mmCIF file of C-alpha atoms in Angstrom:
data_model
loop_
_atom_site.group_PDB
_atom_site.id
_atom_site.type_symbol
_atom_site.label_atom_id
_atom_site.label_comp_id
_atom_site.label_asym_id
_atom_site.label_seq_id
_atom_site.Cartn_x
_atom_site.Cartn_y
_atom_site.Cartn_z
ATOM 1 C CA MET Z 1 -21.340 97.768 -9.283
ATOM 2 C CA PRO Z 2 -18.653 97.279 -11.963
ATOM 3 C CA ILE Z 3 -17.383 100.237 -13.970
ATOM 4 C CA TYR Z 4 -17.641 99.727 -17.729
ATOM 5 C CA ILE Z 5 -15.108 101.611 -19.863
ATOM 6 C CA LEU Z 6 -15.059 101.629 -23.669
ATOM 7 C CA GLY Z 7 -11.574 102.121 -25.103
ATOM 8 C CA ILE Z 8 -10.904 103.343 -28.652
ATOM 9 C CA GLU Z 9 -7.471 103.025 -30.293
ATOM 10 C CA SER Z 10 -6.708 104.565 -33.711
ATOM 11 C CA SER Z 11 -3.150 105.881 -33.471
ATOM 12 C CA CYS Z 12 -1.746 104.121 -36.545
ATOM 13 C CA ASP Z 13 -3.203 101.488 -38.872
ATOM 14 C CA ASP Z 14 -5.274 99.301 -36.512
ATOM 15 C CA THR Z 15 -8.804 100.249 -35.511
ATOM 16 C CA SER Z 16 -9.560 98.753 -32.109
ATOM 17 C CA ALA Z 17 -12.320 98.927 -29.499
ATOM 18 C CA ALA Z 18 -12.478 97.188 -26.124
ATOM 19 C CA VAL Z 19 -14.785 97.052 -23.134
ATOM 20 C CA LEU Z 20 -13.450 96.569 -19.614
ATOM 21 C CA SER Z 21 -15.374 95.773 -16.473
ATOM 22 C CA ASP Z 22 -13.079 97.434 -13.940
ATOM 23 C CA THR Z 23 -9.735 95.854 -14.919
ATOM 24 C CA GLU Z 24 -11.157 92.733 -16.608
ATOM 25 C CA VAL Z 25 -11.363 92.541 -20.385
ATOM 26 C CA LEU Z 26 -14.845 91.722 -21.698
ATOM 27 C CA SER Z 27 -13.944 92.308 -25.353
ATOM 28 C CA ASN Z 28 -11.002 93.504 -27.415
ATOM 29 C CA VAL Z 29 -11.712 93.829 -31.149
ATOM 30 C CA ILE Z 30 -9.035 94.788 -33.681
ATOM 31 C CA ALA Z 31 -9.489 95.516 -37.402
ATOM 32 C CA ASN Z 32 -6.195 95.354 -39.306
ATOM 33 C CA GLN Z 33 -5.482 97.258 -42.518
ATOM 34 C CA GLN Z 34 -3.934 95.034 -45.189
ATOM 35 C CA VAL Z 35 -3.637 97.775 -47.830
ATOM 36 C CA HIS Z 36 -0.309 99.055 -46.451
ATOM 37 C CA SER Z 37 1.566 95.853 -47.313
ATOM 38 C CA ASN Z 38 1.460 96.955 -50.962
ATOM 39 C CA PHE Z 39 3.509 100.056 -50.133
ATOM 40 C CA GLY Z 40 6.088 98.665 -47.704
ATOM 41 C CA GLY Z 41 4.821 100.805 -44.821
ATOM 42 C CA VAL Z 42 1.835 102.677 -43.432
ATOM 43 C CA VAL Z 43 0.337 105.333 -45.742
ATOM 44 C CA PRO Z 44 -1.266 107.940 -43.426
ATOM 45 C CA GLU Z 45 -4.058 109.014 -45.797
ATOM 46 C CA LEU Z 46 -5.105 105.423 -46.489
ATOM 47 C CA ALA Z 47 -4.948 104.652 -42.770
ATOM 48 C CA SER Z 48 -7.325 107.466 -41.793
ATOM 49 C CA ARG Z 49 -9.805 106.480 -44.520
ATOM 50 C CA ALA Z 50 -9.787 102.869 -43.347
ATOM 51 C CA HIS Z 51 -10.396 103.995 -39.762
ATOM 52 C CA GLN Z 52 -13.491 105.850 -40.939
ATOM 53 C CA GLN Z 53 -14.799 102.645 -42.498
ATOM 54 C CA ASN Z 54 -13.915 100.406 -39.551
ATOM 55 C CA ILE Z 55 -14.655 102.385 -36.419
ATOM 56 C CA ILE Z 56 -18.444 101.975 -36.198
ATOM 57 C CA PRO Z 57 -18.575 98.200 -36.862
ATOM 58 C CA VAL Z 58 -15.573 97.592 -34.565
ATOM 59 C CA ILE Z 59 -17.149 99.487 -31.654
ATOM 60 C CA HIS Z 60 -20.515 97.833 -32.258
ATOM 61 C CA GLU Z 61 -18.876 94.381 -32.150
ATOM 62 C CA ALA Z 62 -16.886 95.225 -28.994
ATOM 63 C CA ILE Z 63 -20.052 96.215 -27.119
ATOM 64 C CA GLN Z 64 -21.924 93.145 -28.362
ATOM 65 C CA ARG Z 65 -19.118 90.756 -27.376
ATOM 66 C CA ALA Z 66 -18.975 92.376 -23.936
ATOM 67 C CA GLY Z 67 -22.615 91.465 -23.384
ATOM 68 C CA ILE Z 68 -23.644 94.956 -22.306
ATOM 69 C CA ARG Z 69 -25.664 97.832 -23.737
ATOM 70 C CA LYS Z 70 -24.048 101.100 -24.757
ATOM 71 C CA GLU Z 71 -26.156 102.750 -22.045
ATOM 72 C CA ASP Z 72 -24.232 100.710 -19.448
ATOM 73 C CA LEU Z 73 -20.949 102.455 -20.255
ATOM 74 C CA HIS Z 74 -19.538 104.827 -17.652
ATOM 75 C CA ALA Z 75 -16.942 106.575 -19.845
ATOM 76 C CA ILE Z 76 -15.306 106.617 -23.284
ATOM 77 C CA ALA Z 77 -11.495 106.461 -23.317
ATOM 78 C CA PHE Z 78 -9.613 107.258 -26.527
ATOM 79 C CA THR Z 79 -6.045 107.592 -27.752
ATOM 80 C CA ARG Z 80 -5.169 111.278 -27.967
ATOM 81 C CA GLY Z 81 -1.573 110.656 -29.113
ATOM 82 C CA PRO Z 82 1.122 110.176 -30.102
ATOM 83 C CA GLY Z 83 0.428 108.808 -33.571
ATOM 84 C CA LEU Z 84 -0.722 109.726 -37.059
ATOM 85 C CA LEU Z 85 -2.864 112.852 -36.779
ATOM 86 C CA GLY Z 86 -5.370 111.779 -39.434
ATOM 87 C CA SER Z 87 -5.918 108.431 -37.750
ATOM 88 C CA LEU Z 88 -6.121 109.998 -34.291
ATOM 89 C CA LEU Z 89 -8.716 112.504 -35.495
ATOM 90 C CA VAL Z 90 -11.059 109.688 -36.486
ATOM 91 C CA GLY Z 91 -10.935 108.081 -33.038
ATOM 92 C CA THR Z 92 -11.032 111.407 -31.206
ATOM 93 C CA SER Z 93 -14.036 112.678 -33.156
ATOM 94 C CA PHE Z 94 -16.009 109.484 -32.692
ATOM 95 C CA ALA Z 95 -15.193 109.304 -28.981
ATOM 96 C CA LYS Z 96 -16.415 112.878 -28.466
ATOM 97 C CA SER Z 97 -19.648 112.255 -30.356
ATOM 98 C CA PHE Z 98 -20.347 108.961 -28.584
ATOM 99 C CA ALA Z 99 -19.666 110.401 -25.127
ATOM 100 C CA LEU Z 100 -21.864 113.428 -25.861
ATOM 101 C CA GLY Z 101 -24.662 111.221 -27.129
ATOM 102 C CA LEU Z 102 -24.540 109.025 -24.024
ATOM 103 C CA ASN Z 103 -23.909 111.997 -21.692
ATOM 104 C CA ILE Z 104 -20.917 110.275 -20.056
ATOM 105 C CA PRO Z 105 -17.339 111.457 -19.395
ATOM 106 C CA LEU Z 106 -14.631 111.556 -22.044
ATOM 107 C CA VAL Z 107 -11.148 110.343 -21.044
ATOM 108 C CA GLU Z 108 -8.012 111.099 -23.074
ATOM 109 C CA VAL Z 109 -5.160 108.565 -23.007
ATOM 110 C CA ASP Z 110 -1.501 108.787 -23.992
ATOM 111 C CA HIS Z 111 -0.649 105.828 -26.210
ATOM 112 C CA MET Z 112 2.718 105.130 -24.568
ATOM 113 C CA GLN Z 113 1.284 105.326 -21.049
ATOM 114 C CA ALA Z 114 -1.354 102.824 -22.156
ATOM 115 C CA HIS Z 115 1.283 100.346 -23.356
ATOM 116 C CA ILE Z 116 2.788 100.406 -19.864
ATOM 117 C CA LEU Z 117 -0.547 100.178 -18.043
ATOM 118 C CA ALA Z 118 -1.479 97.138 -20.159
ATOM 119 C CA HIS Z 119 0.311 95.158 -17.436
ATOM 120 C CA PHE Z 120 -2.676 95.840 -15.156
ATOM 121 C CA ILE Z 121 -5.251 94.343 -17.546
ATOM 122 C CA ARG Z 122 -6.840 91.180 -16.211
ATOM 123 C CA SER Z 123 -8.078 88.490 -18.563
ATOM 124 C CA LYS Z 124 -10.827 86.230 -17.287
ATOM 125 C CA HIS Z 125 -9.486 83.781 -14.677
ATOM 126 C CA SER Z 126 -5.987 85.312 -15.016
ATOM 127 C CA GLU Z 127 -3.884 85.015 -11.865
ATOM 128 C CA GLU Z 128 -0.646 86.559 -13.131
ATOM 129 C CA ALA Z 129 1.042 89.046 -10.825
ATOM 130 C CA VAL Z 130 1.148 92.737 -11.683
ATOM 131 C CA PRO Z 131 4.193 94.946 -11.101
ATOM 132 C CA ARG Z 132 4.399 96.987 -7.898
ATOM 133 C CA PHE Z 133 5.487 100.618 -7.812
ATOM 134 C CA PRO Z 134 8.147 101.644 -8.480
ATOM 135 C CA PHE Z 135 9.095 99.567 -11.512
ATOM 136 C CA LEU Z 136 10.959 100.059 -14.771
ATOM 137 C CA CYS Z 137 9.426 99.453 -18.179
ATOM 138 C CA LEU Z 138 11.153 99.017 -21.515
ATOM 139 C CA THR Z 139 8.638 100.345 -24.055
ATOM 140 C CA VAL Z 140 9.533 99.242 -27.570
ATOM 141 C CA SER Z 141 7.404 99.725 -30.657
ATOM 142 C CA GLY Z 142 7.729 100.750 -34.279
ATOM 143 C CA GLY Z 143 8.138 104.402 -33.365
ATOM 144 C CA HIS Z 144 9.353 104.431 -29.756
ATOM 145 C CA THR Z 145 12.146 102.976 -27.653
ATOM 146 C CA GLN Z 146 12.185 104.154 -24.046
ATOM 147 C CA ILE Z 147 13.186 103.114 -20.544
ATOM 148 C CA VAL Z 148 10.549 104.498 -18.203
ATOM 149 C CA ARG Z 149 10.467 104.706 -14.414
ATOM 150 C CA ILE Z 150 6.925 104.266 -13.101
ATOM 151 C CA ASP Z 151 6.172 105.471 -9.562
ATOM 152 C CA ASP Z 152 2.379 105.491 -9.890
ATOM 153 C CA TYR Z 153 -0.239 104.877 -12.564
ATOM 154 C CA PHE Z 154 0.372 108.310 -14.070
ATOM 155 C CA LYS Z 155 3.664 109.314 -12.509
ATOM 156 C CA MET Z 156 6.108 108.183 -15.172
ATOM 157 C CA GLU Z 157 9.472 109.511 -16.264
ATOM 158 C CA VAL Z 158 11.509 108.616 -19.327
ATOM 159 C CA ILE Z 159 15.067 107.953 -18.125
ATOM 160 C CA GLY Z 160 16.410 106.646 -21.429
ATOM 161 C CA GLN Z 161 15.277 106.775 -25.051
ATOM 162 C CA THR Z 162 16.515 106.459 -28.612
ATOM 163 C CA ILE Z 163 18.261 109.486 -30.046
ATOM 164 C CA ASP Z 164 17.357 108.473 -33.614
ATOM 165 C CA ASP Z 165 15.530 105.344 -34.804
ATOM 166 C CA ALA Z 166 13.392 103.008 -32.716
ATOM 167 C CA ALA Z 167 14.102 99.301 -32.246
ATOM 168 C CA GLY Z 168 10.984 98.402 -34.215
ATOM 169 C CA GLU Z 169 12.198 100.530 -37.112
ATOM 170 C CA ALA Z 170 15.523 98.707 -37.006
ATOM 171 C CA PHE Z 171 13.755 95.350 -37.275
ATOM 172 C CA ASP Z 172 11.566 96.517 -40.168
ATOM 173 C CA LYS Z 173 14.459 98.199 -42.005
ATOM 174 C CA ALA Z 174 16.637 95.086 -41.704
ATOM 175 C CA ALA Z 175 13.764 93.021 -43.069
ATOM 176 C CA LYS Z 176 13.305 95.435 -45.983
ATOM 177 C CA ILE Z 177 17.017 95.299 -46.808
ATOM 178 C CA MET Z 178 16.703 91.506 -47.013
ATOM 179 C CA GLY Z 179 13.666 91.794 -49.288
ATOM 180 C CA LEU Z 180 11.127 90.574 -46.726
ATOM 181 C CA PRO Z 181 7.566 91.953 -47.031
ATOM 182 C CA TYR Z 182 6.046 94.532 -44.648
ATOM 183 C CA PRO Z 183 5.695 94.271 -41.709
ATOM 184 C CA GLY Z 184 9.124 92.684 -41.547
ATOM 185 C CA GLY Z 185 9.800 92.576 -37.799
ATOM 186 C CA PRO Z 186 7.724 89.445 -37.126
ATOM 187 C CA LEU Z 187 9.390 87.706 -40.100
ATOM 188 C CA VAL Z 188 12.873 88.442 -38.722
ATOM 189 C CA ASP Z 189 11.712 86.799 -35.497
ATOM 190 C CA LYS Z 190 10.234 83.833 -37.383
ATOM 191 C CA PHE Z 191 13.292 83.073 -39.539
ATOM 192 C CA GLY Z 192 15.697 83.875 -36.707
ATOM 193 C CA LYS Z 193 14.359 81.013 -34.591
ATOM 194 C CA THR Z 194 16.206 78.507 -36.781
ATOM 195 C CA GLY Z 195 19.374 80.587 -37.235
ATOM 196 C CA ASN Z 196 22.640 81.086 -35.377
ATOM 197 C CA PRO Z 197 22.589 84.452 -33.542
ATOM 198 C CA LYS Z 198 26.395 84.508 -33.485
ATOM 199 C CA ALA Z 199 26.871 83.742 -37.193
ATOM 200 C CA PHE Z 200 27.485 87.410 -38.023
ATOM 201 C CA SER Z 201 28.590 90.260 -35.805
ATOM 202 C CA PHE Z 202 27.214 93.800 -35.975
ATOM 203 C CA SER Z 203 28.646 96.560 -33.823
ATOM 204 C CA LYS Z 204 26.538 98.154 -31.099
ATOM 205 C CA PRO Z 205 26.625 101.961 -30.792
ATOM 206 C CA GLY Z 206 28.522 103.391 -27.813
ATOM 207 C CA ILE Z 207 25.932 105.938 -26.689
ATOM 208 C CA PRO Z 208 26.565 107.215 -23.129
ATOM 209 C CA GLY Z 209 23.996 106.982 -20.347
ATOM 210 C CA LEU Z 210 20.732 105.140 -20.838
ATOM 211 C CA ASP Z 211 19.921 106.369 -24.350
ATOM 212 C CA TYR Z 212 19.753 104.182 -27.448
ATOM 213 C CA SER Z 213 20.757 104.549 -31.082
ATOM 214 C CA PHE Z 214 19.873 102.176 -33.927
ATOM 215 C CA SER Z 215 20.642 104.182 -37.079
ATOM 216 C CA GLY Z 216 24.279 103.056 -37.124
ATOM 217 C CA LEU Z 217 23.293 99.422 -36.737
ATOM 218 C CA LYS Z 218 20.952 99.691 -39.726
ATOM 219 C CA THR Z 219 23.717 101.263 -41.825
ATOM 220 C CA SER Z 220 26.200 98.602 -40.747
ATOM 221 C CA PHE Z 221 23.754 95.863 -41.755
ATOM 222 C CA LEU Z 222 23.139 97.517 -45.139
ATOM 223 C CA TYR Z 223 26.846 97.846 -45.970
ATOM 224 C CA PHE Z 224 27.577 94.313 -44.758
ATOM 225 C CA LEU Z 225 24.987 92.864 -47.145
ATOM 226 C CA ARG Z 226 26.064 95.132 -49.985
ATOM 227 C CA ASP Z 227 29.608 93.789 -49.775
ATOM 228 C CA ARG Z 228 28.547 90.156 -49.411
ATOM 229 C CA LEU Z 229 26.120 90.358 -52.334
ATOM 230 C CA LYS Z 230 28.975 91.483 -54.596
ATOM 231 C CA GLU Z 231 30.647 88.139 -53.871
ATOM 232 C CA ASP Z 232 27.494 85.991 -53.844
ATOM 233 C CA ALA Z 233 24.210 87.151 -55.395
ATOM 234 C CA ASP Z 234 22.330 84.517 -53.368
ATOM 235 C CA PHE Z 235 23.965 85.406 -50.058
ATOM 236 C CA ILE Z 236 20.739 86.606 -48.400
ATOM 237 C CA GLU Z 237 18.660 83.636 -49.474
ATOM 238 C CA ASN Z 238 21.385 81.158 -48.486
ATOM 239 C CA ASN Z 239 21.890 82.772 -45.057
ATOM 240 C CA LYS Z 240 18.443 84.168 -44.260
ATOM 241 C CA ALA Z 241 17.978 82.397 -40.927
ATOM 242 C CA ASP Z 242 21.462 83.307 -39.650
ATOM 243 C CA LEU Z 243 21.107 86.910 -40.826
ATOM 244 C CA CYS Z 244 17.766 87.290 -39.058
ATOM 245 C CA ALA Z 245 19.076 85.659 -35.889
ATOM 246 C CA SER Z 246 22.225 87.819 -35.888
ATOM 247 C CA ILE Z 247 20.578 91.208 -36.453
ATOM 248 C CA GLN Z 248 17.922 90.276 -33.901
ATOM 249 C CA ASP Z 249 20.621 89.382 -31.393
ATOM 250 C CA ALA Z 250 22.290 92.761 -31.937
ATOM 251 C CA ILE Z 251 19.052 94.710 -31.446
ATOM 252 C CA VAL Z 252 17.907 92.738 -28.406
ATOM 253 C CA GLY Z 253 21.409 92.817 -26.925
ATOM 254 C CA SER Z 254 21.482 96.592 -27.209
ATOM 255 C CA LEU Z 255 18.054 96.889 -25.579
ATOM 256 C CA MET Z 256 18.993 94.649 -22.671
ATOM 257 C CA ASP Z 257 22.419 96.232 -22.064
ATOM 258 C CA LYS Z 258 20.913 99.655 -21.327
ATOM 259 C CA LEU Z 259 17.960 98.216 -19.424
ATOM 260 C CA LEU Z 260 20.221 96.250 -17.072
ATOM 261 C CA LYS Z 261 22.329 99.385 -16.636
ATOM 262 C CA ALA Z 262 19.147 101.202 -15.567
ATOM 263 C CA VAL Z 263 18.410 98.440 -13.054
ATOM 264 C CA LYS Z 264 21.847 98.938 -11.476
ATOM 265 C CA LEU Z 265 21.580 102.722 -11.437
ATOM 266 C CA THR Z 266 18.082 102.849 -9.913
ATOM 267 C CA GLY Z 267 18.177 99.717 -7.764
ATOM 268 C CA ILE Z 268 14.721 98.825 -9.113
ATOM 269 C CA ARG Z 269 14.533 95.118 -9.930
ATOM 270 C CA GLN Z 270 10.906 94.905 -11.011
ATOM 271 C CA VAL Z 271 11.111 95.287 -14.786
ATOM 272 C CA ALA Z 272 8.357 95.169 -17.394
ATOM 273 C CA VAL Z 273 8.384 95.238 -21.191
ATOM 274 C CA ALA Z 274 5.652 96.745 -23.360
ATOM 275 C CA GLY Z 275 4.880 97.718 -26.941
ATOM 276 C CA GLY Z 276 4.728 95.831 -30.206
ATOM 277 C CA VAL Z 277 8.343 94.629 -30.112
ATOM 278 C CA SER Z 278 7.619 92.962 -26.745
ATOM 279 C CA ALA Z 279 6.048 90.183 -28.852
ATOM 280 C CA ASN Z 280 9.528 89.327 -30.160
ATOM 281 C CA SER Z 281 10.522 85.881 -28.911
ATOM 282 C CA ALA Z 282 14.214 86.739 -28.425
ATOM 283 C CA LEU Z 283 13.386 89.782 -26.299
ATOM 284 C CA ARG Z 284 10.906 87.819 -24.197
ATOM 285 C CA ARG Z 285 13.508 85.068 -23.761
ATOM 286 C CA ALA Z 286 16.113 87.635 -22.664
ATOM 287 C CA PHE Z 287 13.737 88.885 -19.959
ATOM 288 C CA THR Z 288 13.067 85.337 -18.776
ATOM 289 C CA GLU Z 289 16.787 84.524 -18.677
ATOM 290 C CA GLN Z 290 17.577 87.585 -16.554
ATOM 291 C CA GLN Z 291 14.802 86.609 -14.163
ATOM 292 C CA GLU Z 292 16.164 83.071 -13.886
ATOM 293 C CA LEU Z 293 19.584 84.562 -13.073
ATOM 294 C CA GLY Z 294 17.958 86.539 -10.262
ATOM 295 C CA VAL Z 295 18.843 89.900 -11.796
ATOM 296 C CA ILE Z 296 15.270 91.111 -12.289
ATOM 297 C CA GLN Z 297 11.664 90.194 -11.627
ATOM 298 C CA ALA Z 298 10.227 90.209 -15.125
ATOM 299 C CA PHE Z 299 6.725 91.167 -16.224
ATOM 300 C CA ILE Z 300 5.906 90.169 -19.800
ATOM 301 C CA PRO Z 301 2.462 90.979 -21.259
ATOM 302 C CA GLU Z 302 0.154 88.523 -22.975
ATOM 303 C CA PHE Z 303 0.637 88.538 -26.747
ATOM 304 C CA GLN Z 304 -2.803 90.059 -27.335
ATOM 305 C CA PHE Z 305 -1.803 93.150 -25.325
ATOM 306 C CA THR Z 306 1.605 93.749 -26.953
ATOM 307 C CA THR Z 307 0.605 95.357 -30.238
ATOM 308 C CA ASP Z 308 -1.720 98.367 -30.473
ATOM 309 C CA ASN Z 309 -5.070 97.463 -28.931
ATOM 310 C CA ALA Z 310 -7.967 99.222 -27.223
ATOM 311 C CA ALA Z 311 -7.854 97.173 -24.011
ATOM 312 C CA MET Z 312 -4.736 99.097 -22.978
ATOM 313 C CA ILE Z 313 -6.548 102.371 -23.723
ATOM 314 C CA ALA Z 314 -9.502 101.231 -21.630
ATOM 315 C CA ILE Z 315 -7.351 100.257 -18.622
ATOM 316 C CA ALA Z 316 -5.655 103.669 -18.665
ATOM 317 C CA GLY Z 317 -9.111 105.211 -18.971
ATOM 318 C CA TYR Z 318 -10.314 103.184 -15.991
ATOM 319 C CA PHE Z 319 -7.604 104.524 -13.676
ATOM 320 C CA LYS Z 320 -8.209 108.071 -14.916
ATOM 321 C CA PHE Z 321 -11.963 107.590 -14.354
ATOM 322 C CA LEU Z 322 -11.300 106.639 -10.737
ATOM 323 C CA ASN Z 323 -9.355 109.904 -10.380
ATOM 324 C CA LYS Z 324 -12.151 111.844 -12.110
ATOM 325 C CA ASP Z 325 -9.546 112.960 -14.642
ATOM 326 C CA PHE Z 326 -11.869 113.751 -17.531
ATOM 327 C CA ALA Z 327 -11.108 115.459 -20.843
ATOM 328 C CA ASP Z 328 -12.680 118.599 -22.170
ATOM 329 C CA PHE Z 329 -14.625 118.147 -25.401
ATOM 330 C CA SER Z 330 -12.415 120.764 -27.077
ATOM 331 C CA VAL Z 331 -9.359 118.511 -26.763
ATOM 332 C CA SER Z 332 -7.382 117.805 -29.941
ATOM 333 C CA PRO Z 333 -4.935 114.970 -30.773
ATOM 334 C CA TYR Z 334 -1.144 115.303 -30.815
ATOM 335 C CA SER Z 335 1.412 113.496 -32.965
ATOM 336 C CA ARG Z 336 4.297 113.468 -30.466
ATOM 337 C CA SER Z 337 4.595 113.345 -26.699
ATOM 338 C CA GLY Z 338 7.284 114.973 -24.549
ATOM 339 C CA ASN Z 339 9.942 113.485 -22.316
ATOM 340 C CA ARG Z 340 7.326 112.422 -19.792
ATOM 341 C CA VAL Z 341 4.935 109.711 -20.887
#
């Protein structure tokens, strides 16, 4: 008999629910919050209120699309953290109530672990290979940039991470400096496709080891544009594609430099990428190029599993369910995770 897991994701501004039958996705519903575009970033209070409005219809639709009854579910998996506490509380509270009402186990999931385990989600008729243990994963999102060594489904160790800003923040900040609307990262990718990535040069930080830093790159980009705009008020508009391509090249280049260093240090050639920034076309292309050179065996997730979604929560919940790793109903969410994901 298949095991049906309902996953609930509410760590930031997307309310999502998914149903998995073992590792196969039956449904994956996401409700986006458009209100934040008016403020240039996510407003936590507005996010939690929108989750309260969205969570019941989203879960109802996920169960309907899956073609099952709620009584068929074996467990409820939910994002415990990291994320916005107000948003996490909505998902946590609903998950507890739903699991209690159905008298089924509750499974807590770490958001960053789920991004990594998304590589084990199977879409219908999918025949793509999954990574074998051990493998490395570059997890890149709006709030996190990490290189993680994965020895088992829940034996993971962060071996490199940003000491300040995340790569996703660097993309969004660069977009904001250029006057692009929020969220700016996808727009940098879009305009950069027609630009010259070598048109402008931005220095990469010389951080030792496997750690990252992006704050200096953001400052360098800001000062570069400030000086150019003094000479030409239309500099950004006249060079938008090249600017996007160049800053993107600097960010992706920095990510890949440390990742390839980790490959050499560990001897692990199976390398995955996960998180919202893994949707970036330049980063995906860099992974493909390194695979074609024979440096790594690359694992790149489907686009639908790159950004925050409940299918990744459900797959993590599935593996925890098999281990009978259930949460106590007194569990509370957390905003930050430690050095182990």
